[in-house]
XYZ file of N, CA and C in Angstrom:
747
model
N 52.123 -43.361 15.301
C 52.243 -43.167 16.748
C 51.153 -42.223 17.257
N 51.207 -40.858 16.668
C 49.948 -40.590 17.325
C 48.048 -40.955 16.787
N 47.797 -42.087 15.891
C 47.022 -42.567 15.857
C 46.616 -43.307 17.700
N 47.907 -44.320 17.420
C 47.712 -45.172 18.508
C 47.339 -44.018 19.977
N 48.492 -42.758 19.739
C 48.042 -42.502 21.024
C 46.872 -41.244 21.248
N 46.041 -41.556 20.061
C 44.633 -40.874 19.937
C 43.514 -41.944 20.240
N 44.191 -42.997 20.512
C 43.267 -44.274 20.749
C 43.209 -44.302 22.274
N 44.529 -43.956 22.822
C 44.767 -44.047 24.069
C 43.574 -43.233 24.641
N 43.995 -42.252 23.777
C 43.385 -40.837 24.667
C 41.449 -41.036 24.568
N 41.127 -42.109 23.651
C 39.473 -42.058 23.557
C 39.275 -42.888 24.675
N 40.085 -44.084 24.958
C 39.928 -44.734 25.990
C 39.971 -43.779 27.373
N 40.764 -43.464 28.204
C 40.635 -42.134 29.114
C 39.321 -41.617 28.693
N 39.208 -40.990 27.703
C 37.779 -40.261 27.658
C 36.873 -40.733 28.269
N 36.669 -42.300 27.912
C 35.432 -43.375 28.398
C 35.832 -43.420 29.974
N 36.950 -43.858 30.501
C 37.376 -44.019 31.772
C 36.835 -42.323 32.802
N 37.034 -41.646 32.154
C 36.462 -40.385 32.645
C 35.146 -40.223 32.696
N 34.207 -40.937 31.975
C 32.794 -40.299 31.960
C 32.303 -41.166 32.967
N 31.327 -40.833 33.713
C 30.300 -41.585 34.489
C 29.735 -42.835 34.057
N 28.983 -42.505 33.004
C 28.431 -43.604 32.560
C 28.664 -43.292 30.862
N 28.104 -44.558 29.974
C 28.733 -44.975 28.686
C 27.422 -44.568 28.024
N 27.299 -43.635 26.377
C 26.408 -43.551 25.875
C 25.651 -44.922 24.634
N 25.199 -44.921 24.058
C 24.990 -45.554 22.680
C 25.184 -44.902 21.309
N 25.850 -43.863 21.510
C 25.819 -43.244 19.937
C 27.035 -42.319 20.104
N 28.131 -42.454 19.233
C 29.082 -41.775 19.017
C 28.504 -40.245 18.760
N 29.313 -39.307 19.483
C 29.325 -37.986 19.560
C 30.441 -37.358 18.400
N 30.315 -35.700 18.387
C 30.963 -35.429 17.253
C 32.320 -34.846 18.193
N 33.722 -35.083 17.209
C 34.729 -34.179 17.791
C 34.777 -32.581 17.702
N 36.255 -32.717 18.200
C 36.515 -30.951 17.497
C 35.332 -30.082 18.711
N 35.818 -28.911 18.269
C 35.019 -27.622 18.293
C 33.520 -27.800 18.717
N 32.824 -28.614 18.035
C 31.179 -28.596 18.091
C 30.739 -29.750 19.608
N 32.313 -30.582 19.353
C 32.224 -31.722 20.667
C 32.282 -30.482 21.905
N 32.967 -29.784 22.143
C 33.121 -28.777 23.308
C 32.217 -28.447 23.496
N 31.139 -27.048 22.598
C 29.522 -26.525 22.741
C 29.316 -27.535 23.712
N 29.060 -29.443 22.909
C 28.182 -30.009 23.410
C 28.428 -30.749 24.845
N 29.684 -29.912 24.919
C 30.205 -31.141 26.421
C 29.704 -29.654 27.657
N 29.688 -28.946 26.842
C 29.460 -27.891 28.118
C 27.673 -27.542 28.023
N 26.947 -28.612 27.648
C 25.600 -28.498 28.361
C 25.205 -29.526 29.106
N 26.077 -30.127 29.518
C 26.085 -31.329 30.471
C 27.027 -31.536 30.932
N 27.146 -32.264 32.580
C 28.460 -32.193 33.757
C 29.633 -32.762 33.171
N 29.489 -33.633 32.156
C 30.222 -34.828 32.520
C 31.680 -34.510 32.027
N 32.932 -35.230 32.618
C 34.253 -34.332 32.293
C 34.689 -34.890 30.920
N 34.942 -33.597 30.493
C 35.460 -34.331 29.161
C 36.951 -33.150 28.623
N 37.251 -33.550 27.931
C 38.846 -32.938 27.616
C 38.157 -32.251 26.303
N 39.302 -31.152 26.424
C 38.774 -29.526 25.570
C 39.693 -30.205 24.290
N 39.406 -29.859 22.927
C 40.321 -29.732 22.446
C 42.069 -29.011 22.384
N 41.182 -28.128 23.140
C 42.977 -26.928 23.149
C 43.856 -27.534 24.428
N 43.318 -28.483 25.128
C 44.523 -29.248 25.953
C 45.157 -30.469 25.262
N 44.233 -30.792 24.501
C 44.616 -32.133 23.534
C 45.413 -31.795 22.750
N 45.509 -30.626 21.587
C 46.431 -29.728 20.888
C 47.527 -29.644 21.451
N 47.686 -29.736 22.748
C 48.625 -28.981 23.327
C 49.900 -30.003 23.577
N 49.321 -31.085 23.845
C 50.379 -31.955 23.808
C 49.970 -33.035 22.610
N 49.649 -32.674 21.366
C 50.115 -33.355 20.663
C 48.875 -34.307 20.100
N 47.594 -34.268 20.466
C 46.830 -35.176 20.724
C 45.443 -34.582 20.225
N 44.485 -35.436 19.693
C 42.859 -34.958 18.938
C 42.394 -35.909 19.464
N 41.186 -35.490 19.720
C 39.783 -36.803 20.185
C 39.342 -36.912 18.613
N 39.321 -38.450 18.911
C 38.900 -39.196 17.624
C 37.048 -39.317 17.339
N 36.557 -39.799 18.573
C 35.471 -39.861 19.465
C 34.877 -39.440 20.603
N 33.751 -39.485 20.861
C 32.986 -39.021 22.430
C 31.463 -40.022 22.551
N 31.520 -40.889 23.320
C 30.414 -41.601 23.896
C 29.539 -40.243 24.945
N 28.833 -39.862 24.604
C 27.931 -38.675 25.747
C 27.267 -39.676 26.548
N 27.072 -39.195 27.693
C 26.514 -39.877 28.799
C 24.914 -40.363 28.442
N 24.430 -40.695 29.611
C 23.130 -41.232 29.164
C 22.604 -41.209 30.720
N 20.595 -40.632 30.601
C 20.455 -39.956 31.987
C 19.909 -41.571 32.606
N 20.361 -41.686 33.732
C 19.808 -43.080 34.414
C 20.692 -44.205 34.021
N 21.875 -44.271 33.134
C 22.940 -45.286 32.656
C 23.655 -45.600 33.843
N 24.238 -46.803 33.575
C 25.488 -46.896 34.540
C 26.499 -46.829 34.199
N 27.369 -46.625 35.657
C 28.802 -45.801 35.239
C 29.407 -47.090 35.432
N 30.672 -46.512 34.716
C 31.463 -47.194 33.881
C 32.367 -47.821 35.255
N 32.725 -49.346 35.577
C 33.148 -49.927 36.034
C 34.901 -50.244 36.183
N 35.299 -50.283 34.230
C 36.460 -50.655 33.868
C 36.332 -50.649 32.275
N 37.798 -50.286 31.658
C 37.947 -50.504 30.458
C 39.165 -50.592 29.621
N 39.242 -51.340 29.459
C 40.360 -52.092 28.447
C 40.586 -52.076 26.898
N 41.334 -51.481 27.012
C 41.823 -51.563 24.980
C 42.798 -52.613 24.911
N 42.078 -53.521 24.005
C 42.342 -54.555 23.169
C 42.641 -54.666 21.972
N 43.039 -55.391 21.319
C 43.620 -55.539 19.683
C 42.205 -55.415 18.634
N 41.203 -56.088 19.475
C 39.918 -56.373 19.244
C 39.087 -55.023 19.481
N 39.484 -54.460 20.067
C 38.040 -53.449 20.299
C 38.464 -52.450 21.628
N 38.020 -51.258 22.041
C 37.634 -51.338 23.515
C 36.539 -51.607 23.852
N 37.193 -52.427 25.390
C 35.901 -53.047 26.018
C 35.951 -52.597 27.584
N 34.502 -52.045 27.493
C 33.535 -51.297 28.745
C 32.965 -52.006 29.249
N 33.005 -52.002 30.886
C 32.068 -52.953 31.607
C 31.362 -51.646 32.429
N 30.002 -51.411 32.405
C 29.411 -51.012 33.056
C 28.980 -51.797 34.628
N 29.233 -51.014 35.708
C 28.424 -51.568 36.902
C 26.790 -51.501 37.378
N 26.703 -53.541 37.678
C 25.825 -53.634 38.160
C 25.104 -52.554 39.406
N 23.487 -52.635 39.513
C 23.157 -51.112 40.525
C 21.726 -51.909 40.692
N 21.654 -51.771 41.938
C 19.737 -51.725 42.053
C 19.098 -52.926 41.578
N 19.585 -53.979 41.712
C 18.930 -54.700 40.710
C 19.203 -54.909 39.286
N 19.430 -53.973 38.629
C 19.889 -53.852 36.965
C 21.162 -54.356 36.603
N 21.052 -55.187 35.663
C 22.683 -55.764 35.221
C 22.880 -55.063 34.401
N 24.436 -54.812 34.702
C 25.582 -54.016 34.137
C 25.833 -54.348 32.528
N 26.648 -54.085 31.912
C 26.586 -54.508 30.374
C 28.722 -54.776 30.291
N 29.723 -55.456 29.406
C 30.345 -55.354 28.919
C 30.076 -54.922 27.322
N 30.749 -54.254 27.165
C 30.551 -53.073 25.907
C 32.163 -53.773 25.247
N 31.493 -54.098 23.626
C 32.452 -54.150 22.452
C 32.395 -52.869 21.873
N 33.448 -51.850 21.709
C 33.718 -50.563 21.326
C 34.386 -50.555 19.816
N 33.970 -50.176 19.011
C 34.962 -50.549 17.762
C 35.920 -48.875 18.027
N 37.224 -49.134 17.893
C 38.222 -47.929 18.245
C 38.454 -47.221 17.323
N 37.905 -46.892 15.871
C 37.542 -45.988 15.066
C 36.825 -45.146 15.078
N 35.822 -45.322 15.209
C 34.587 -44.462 15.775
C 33.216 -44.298 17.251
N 33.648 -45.115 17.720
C 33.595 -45.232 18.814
C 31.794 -45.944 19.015
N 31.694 -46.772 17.802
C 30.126 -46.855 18.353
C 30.052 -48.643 18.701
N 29.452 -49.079 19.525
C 29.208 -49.517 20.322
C 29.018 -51.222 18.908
N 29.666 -52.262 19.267
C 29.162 -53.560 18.403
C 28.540 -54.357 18.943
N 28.407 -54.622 20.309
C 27.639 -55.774 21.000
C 27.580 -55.294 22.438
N 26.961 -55.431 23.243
C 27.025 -55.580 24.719
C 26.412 -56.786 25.319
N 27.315 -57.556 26.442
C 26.692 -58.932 27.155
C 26.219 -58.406 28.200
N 24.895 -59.201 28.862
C 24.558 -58.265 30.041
C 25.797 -58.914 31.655
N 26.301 -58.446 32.696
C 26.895 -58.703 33.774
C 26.264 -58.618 34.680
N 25.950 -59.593 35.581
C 25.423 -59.855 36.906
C 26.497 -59.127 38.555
N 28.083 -59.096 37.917
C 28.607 -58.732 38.727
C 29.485 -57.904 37.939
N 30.008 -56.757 38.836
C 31.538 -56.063 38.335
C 32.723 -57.060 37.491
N 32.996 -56.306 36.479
C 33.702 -57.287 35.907
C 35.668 -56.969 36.502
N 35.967 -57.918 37.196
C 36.808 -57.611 37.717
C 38.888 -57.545 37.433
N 39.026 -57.910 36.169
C 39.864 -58.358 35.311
C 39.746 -58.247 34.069
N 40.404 -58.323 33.309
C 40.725 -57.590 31.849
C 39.922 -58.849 31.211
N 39.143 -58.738 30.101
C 38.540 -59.864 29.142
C 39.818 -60.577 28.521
N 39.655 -61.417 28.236
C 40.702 -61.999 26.731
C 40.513 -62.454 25.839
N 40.945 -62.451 24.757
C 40.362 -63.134 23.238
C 41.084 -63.701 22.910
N 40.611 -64.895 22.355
C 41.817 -66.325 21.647
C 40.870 -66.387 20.336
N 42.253 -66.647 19.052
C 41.877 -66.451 17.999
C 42.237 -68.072 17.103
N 41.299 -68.536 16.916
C 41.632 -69.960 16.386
C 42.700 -69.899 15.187
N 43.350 -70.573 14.874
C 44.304 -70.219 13.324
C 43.327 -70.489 12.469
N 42.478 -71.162 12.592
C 41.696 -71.391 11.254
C 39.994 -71.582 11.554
N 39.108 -71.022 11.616
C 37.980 -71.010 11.677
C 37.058 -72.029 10.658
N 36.218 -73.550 11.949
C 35.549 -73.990 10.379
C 34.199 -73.825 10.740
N 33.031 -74.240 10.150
C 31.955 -74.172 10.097
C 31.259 -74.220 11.693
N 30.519 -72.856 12.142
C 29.597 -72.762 13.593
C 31.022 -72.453 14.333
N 32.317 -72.342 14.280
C 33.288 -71.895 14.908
C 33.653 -70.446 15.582
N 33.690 -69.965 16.158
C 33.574 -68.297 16.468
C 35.320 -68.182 17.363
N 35.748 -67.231 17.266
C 36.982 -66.631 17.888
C 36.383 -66.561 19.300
N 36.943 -66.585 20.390
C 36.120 -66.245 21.748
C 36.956 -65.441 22.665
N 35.956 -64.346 23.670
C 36.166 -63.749 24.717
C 35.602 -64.216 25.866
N 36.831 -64.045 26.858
C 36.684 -64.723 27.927
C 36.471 -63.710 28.645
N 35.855 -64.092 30.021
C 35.470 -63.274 31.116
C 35.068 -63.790 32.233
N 35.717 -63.018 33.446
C 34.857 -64.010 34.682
C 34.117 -63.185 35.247
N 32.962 -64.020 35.415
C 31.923 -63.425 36.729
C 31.699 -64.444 38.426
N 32.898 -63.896 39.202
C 32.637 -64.732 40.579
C 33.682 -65.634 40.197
N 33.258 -66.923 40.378
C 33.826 -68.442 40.360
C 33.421 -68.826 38.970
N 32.992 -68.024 38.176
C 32.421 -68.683 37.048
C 33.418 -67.912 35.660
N 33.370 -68.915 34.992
C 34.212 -68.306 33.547
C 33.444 -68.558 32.293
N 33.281 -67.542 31.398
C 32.465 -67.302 30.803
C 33.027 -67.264 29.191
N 32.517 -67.421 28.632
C 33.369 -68.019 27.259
C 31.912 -66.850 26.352
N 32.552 -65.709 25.711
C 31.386 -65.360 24.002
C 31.998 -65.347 23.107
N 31.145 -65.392 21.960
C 31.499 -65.290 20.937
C 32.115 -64.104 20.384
N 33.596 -63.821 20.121
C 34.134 -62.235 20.033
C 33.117 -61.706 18.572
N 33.118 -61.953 17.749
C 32.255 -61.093 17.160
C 31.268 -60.796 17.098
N 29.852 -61.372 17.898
C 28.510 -61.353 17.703
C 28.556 -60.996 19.569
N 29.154 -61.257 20.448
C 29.371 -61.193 21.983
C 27.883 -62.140 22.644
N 27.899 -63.317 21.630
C 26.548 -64.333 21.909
C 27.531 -65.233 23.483
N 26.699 -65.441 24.067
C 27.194 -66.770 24.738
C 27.128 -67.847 24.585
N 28.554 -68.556 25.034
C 28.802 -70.097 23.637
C 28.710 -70.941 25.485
N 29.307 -70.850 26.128
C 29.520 -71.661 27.545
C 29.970 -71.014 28.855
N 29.301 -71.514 29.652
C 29.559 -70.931 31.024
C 30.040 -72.221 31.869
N 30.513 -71.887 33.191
C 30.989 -73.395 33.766
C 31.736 -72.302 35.408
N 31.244 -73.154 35.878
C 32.019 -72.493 37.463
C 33.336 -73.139 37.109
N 34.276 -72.461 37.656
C 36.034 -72.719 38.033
C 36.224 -73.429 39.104
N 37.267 -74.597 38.962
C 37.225 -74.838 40.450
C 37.926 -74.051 41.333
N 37.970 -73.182 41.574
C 38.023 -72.230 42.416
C 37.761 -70.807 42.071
N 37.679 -69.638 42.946
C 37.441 -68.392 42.858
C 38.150 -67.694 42.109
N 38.295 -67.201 40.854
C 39.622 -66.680 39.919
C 40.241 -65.328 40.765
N 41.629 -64.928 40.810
C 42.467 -63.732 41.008
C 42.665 -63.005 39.679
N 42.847 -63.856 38.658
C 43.226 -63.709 37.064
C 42.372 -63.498 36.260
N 42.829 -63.265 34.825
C 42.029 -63.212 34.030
C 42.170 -65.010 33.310
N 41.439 -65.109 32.616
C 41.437 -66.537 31.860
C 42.328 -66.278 30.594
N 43.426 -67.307 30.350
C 43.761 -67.509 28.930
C 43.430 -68.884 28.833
N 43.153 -68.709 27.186
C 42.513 -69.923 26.790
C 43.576 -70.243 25.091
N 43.577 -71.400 24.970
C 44.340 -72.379 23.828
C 42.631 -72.917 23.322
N 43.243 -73.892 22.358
C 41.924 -74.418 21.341
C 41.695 -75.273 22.266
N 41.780 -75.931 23.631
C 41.251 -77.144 23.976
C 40.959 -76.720 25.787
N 41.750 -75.752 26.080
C 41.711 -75.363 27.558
C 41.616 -73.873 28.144
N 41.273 -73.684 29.436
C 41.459 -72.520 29.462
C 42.566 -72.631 31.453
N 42.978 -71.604 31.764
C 44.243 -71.479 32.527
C 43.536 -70.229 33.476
N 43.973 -70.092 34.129
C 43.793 -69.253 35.332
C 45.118 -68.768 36.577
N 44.818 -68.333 37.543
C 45.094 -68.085 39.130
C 43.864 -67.875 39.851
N 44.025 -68.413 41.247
C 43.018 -68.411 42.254
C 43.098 -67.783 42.938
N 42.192 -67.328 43.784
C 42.331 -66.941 45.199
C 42.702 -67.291 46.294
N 43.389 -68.930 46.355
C 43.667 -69.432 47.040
C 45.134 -69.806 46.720
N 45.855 -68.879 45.707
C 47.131 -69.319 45.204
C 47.571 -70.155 44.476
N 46.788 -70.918 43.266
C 47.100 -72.268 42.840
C 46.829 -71.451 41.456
N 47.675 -72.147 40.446
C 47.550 -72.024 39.218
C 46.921 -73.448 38.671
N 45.649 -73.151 37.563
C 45.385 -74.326 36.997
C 44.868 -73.999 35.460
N 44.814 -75.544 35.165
C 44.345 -75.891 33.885
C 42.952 -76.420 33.765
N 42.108 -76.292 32.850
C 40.763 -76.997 32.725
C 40.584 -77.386 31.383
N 40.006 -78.353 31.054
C 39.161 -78.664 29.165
C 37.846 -77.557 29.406
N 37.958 -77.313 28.256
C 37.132 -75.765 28.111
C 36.048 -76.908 28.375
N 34.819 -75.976 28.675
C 32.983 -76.484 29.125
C 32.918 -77.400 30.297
N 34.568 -77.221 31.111
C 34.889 -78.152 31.841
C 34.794 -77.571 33.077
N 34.457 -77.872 34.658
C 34.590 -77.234 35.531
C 35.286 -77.734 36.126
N 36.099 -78.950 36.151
C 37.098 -79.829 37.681
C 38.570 -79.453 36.746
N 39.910 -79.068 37.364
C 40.642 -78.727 36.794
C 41.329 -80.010 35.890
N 42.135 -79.729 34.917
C 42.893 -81.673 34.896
C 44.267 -80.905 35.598
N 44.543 -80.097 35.967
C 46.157 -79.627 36.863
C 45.991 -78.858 37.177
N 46.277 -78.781 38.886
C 46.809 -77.570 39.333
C 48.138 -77.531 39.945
N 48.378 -76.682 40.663
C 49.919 -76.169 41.079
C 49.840 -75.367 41.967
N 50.579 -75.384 43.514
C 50.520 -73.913 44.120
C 51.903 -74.055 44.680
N 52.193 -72.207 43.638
C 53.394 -72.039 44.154
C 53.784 -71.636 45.543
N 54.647 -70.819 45.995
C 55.349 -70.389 47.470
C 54.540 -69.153 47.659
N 53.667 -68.428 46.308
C 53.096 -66.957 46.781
C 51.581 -66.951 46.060
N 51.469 -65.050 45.962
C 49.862 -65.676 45.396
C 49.999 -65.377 43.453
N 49.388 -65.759 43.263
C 49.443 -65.291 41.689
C 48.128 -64.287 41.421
N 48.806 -63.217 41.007
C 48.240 -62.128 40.833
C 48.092 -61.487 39.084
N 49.417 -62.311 38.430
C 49.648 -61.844 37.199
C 48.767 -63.007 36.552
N 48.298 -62.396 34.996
C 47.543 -63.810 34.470
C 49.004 -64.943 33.675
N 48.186 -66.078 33.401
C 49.291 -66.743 33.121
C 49.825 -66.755 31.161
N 49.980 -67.075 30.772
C 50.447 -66.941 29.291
C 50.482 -68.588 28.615
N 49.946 -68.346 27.267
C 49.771 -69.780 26.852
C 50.671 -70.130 25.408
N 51.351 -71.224 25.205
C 51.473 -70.683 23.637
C 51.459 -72.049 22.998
N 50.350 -72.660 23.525
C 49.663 -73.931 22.540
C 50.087 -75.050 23.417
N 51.814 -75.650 23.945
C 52.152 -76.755 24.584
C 52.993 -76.372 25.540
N 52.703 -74.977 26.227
C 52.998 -74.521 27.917
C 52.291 -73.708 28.552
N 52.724 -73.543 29.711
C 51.742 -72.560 30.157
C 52.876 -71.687 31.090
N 52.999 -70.717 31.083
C 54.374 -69.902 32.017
C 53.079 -68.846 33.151
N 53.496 -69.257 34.236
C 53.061 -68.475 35.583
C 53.462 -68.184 36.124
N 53.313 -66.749 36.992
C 54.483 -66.095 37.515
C 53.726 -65.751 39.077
N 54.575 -65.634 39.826
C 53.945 -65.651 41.776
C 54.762 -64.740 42.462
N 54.117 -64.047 43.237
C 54.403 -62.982 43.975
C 55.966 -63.737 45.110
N 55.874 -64.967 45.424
C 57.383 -65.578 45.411
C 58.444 -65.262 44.557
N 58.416 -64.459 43.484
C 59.394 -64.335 42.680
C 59.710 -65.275 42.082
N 59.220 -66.569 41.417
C 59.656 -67.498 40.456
C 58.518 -67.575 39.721
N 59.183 -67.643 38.409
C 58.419 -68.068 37.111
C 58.299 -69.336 36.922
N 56.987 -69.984 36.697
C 57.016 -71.457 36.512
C 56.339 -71.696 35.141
N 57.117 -72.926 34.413
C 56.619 -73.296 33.215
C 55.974 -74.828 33.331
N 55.089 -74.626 32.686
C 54.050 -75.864 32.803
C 53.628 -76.931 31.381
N 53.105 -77.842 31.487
C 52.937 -78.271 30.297
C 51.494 -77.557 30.316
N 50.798 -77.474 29.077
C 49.432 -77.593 29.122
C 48.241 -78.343 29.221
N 48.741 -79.920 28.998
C 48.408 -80.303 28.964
C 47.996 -81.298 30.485
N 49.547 -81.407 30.970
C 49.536 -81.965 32.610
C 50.344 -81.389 33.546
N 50.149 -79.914 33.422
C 50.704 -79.280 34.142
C 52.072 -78.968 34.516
N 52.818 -79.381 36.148
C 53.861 -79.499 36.234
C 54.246 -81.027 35.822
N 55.493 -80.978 35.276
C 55.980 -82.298 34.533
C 57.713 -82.755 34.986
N 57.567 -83.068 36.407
C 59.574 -83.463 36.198
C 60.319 -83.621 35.078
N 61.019 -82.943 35.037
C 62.470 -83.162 33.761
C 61.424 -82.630 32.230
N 60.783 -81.549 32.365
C 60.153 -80.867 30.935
C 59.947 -79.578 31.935
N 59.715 -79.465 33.153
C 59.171 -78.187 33.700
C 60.294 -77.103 34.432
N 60.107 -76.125 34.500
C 60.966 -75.088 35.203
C 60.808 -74.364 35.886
N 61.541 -73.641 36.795
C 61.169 -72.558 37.096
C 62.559 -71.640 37.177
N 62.222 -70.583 37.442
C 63.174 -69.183 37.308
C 63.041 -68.448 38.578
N 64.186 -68.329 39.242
C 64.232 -67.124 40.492
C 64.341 -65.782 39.974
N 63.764 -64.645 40.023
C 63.794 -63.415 39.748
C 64.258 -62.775 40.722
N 64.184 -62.629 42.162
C 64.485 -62.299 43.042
C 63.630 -61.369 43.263
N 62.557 -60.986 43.103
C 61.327 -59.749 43.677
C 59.727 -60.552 42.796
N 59.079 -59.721 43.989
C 58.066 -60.517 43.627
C 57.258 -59.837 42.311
N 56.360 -60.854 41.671
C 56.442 -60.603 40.377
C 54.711 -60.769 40.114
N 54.398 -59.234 39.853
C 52.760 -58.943 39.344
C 51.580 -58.520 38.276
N 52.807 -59.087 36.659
C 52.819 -58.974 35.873
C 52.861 -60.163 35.221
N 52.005 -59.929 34.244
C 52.240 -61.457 33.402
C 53.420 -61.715 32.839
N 54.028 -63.050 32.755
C 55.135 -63.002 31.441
C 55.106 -62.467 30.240
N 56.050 -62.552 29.401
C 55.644 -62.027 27.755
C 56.821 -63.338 27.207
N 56.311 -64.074 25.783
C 56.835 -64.687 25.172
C 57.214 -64.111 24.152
């Protein structure tokens, strides 16, 4: 437990600094000296002590970098999106959560506005890669999670609200225009959509032959994956408040 919540606490660290370095810094005692010859906020050890807690890591800033946009701890890594500035594209940052040094960065044209996601094939065969998803705009962006190469890009048919989950053959969304859909991955025209009574704000959840989406209407809807809504296979659920969280299976 307090591993995990020394992980927490490196993440905050990153969320606190301005901008993201390239080279893991030292903890402890010698991390303090070095945080106090430069602005940037960083947590003392003796407050971390205090409730229970050690910095594992420290990314030090970097002069002319960009600051940090958003960041997400994942099963996979933490991942940093630096903001676009001036012309200069921004970076998403693969963080390995041991030591905090940096495994890949993709470059970003825009703020990355939603959490990445990673789908993990059950069985990997030859030129196959695990992938992270990401949107930029109307566009959904598919890398390779371990090398963070780009495998496919493809506009959405519509503007995403969500983050993307993706199965071995599709990937799923919410819009900006309230519709939940389905696509064949490298695909841009949906093969199903759906719009419920509200907007969908939560991402949707996949688990190979459904898809469960949830709408600020307060009903949960279950879908096929394959063709969406389906009379007499599909459902939905009244919750009675509106609902801005993904499901959990």
């Amino acid at each position: 437990e307090s591993r995990v919540q020394g992980l927490l606490t490196a993440c905050a660290i990153v969320l606190c600094l301005s901008i993201v370095g390239c080279q893991s810094g030292p903890a402890g005692d010698d991390a303090e000296s070095a945080a106090g010859r430069d602005a940037s906020p960083r947590f003392s050890s003796t407050a971390l002590n205090e409730v229970g807690l050690e910095e594992l890591w420290y990314n030090p800033p970097r002069r002319g970098g960009h600051k940090v946009s958003g960041a997400w701890l994942l099963p996979d890594g933490l991942f940093v999106a630096t903001q676009p500035v001036q012309g200069r594209a921004g970076a998403l940052k693969r963080i390995q959560k041991d030591d905090g040094m940096p495994k890949w960065d993709y470059p970003l044209d825009l703020p990355l506005a939603v959490s990445p996601t990673a789908f993990h094939y059950p069985s990997l065969g030859p030129g196959r890669d695990d992938e992270l998803y990401i949107t930029q705009g109307d566009a959904v962006v598919c890398l390779g999670l371990e090398h963070g190469q780009l495998l496919w890009k493809r506009s959405a048919p519509h503007s995403l609200s969500t983050s993307v989950i993706a199965d071995e053959e599709r990937y799923f969304a919410g819009s900006d225009i309230g519709t939940t859909f389905g696509a064949v991955n490298h695909r841009s025209v949906e093969a199903w959509q759906y719009t419920p009574g509200g907007s969908i704000d939560a991402s949707p959840v996949a688990d190979g032959t459904s898809v469960l989406a949830a709408s600020t209407d307060g009903i949960c809807y279950s879908f096929s994956a394959a063709q969406g809504y389906q009379q007499g296979t599909s459902w939905t659920f009244k919750t009675g408040a509106r609902i801005t969280v993904p499901p959990v299976i």
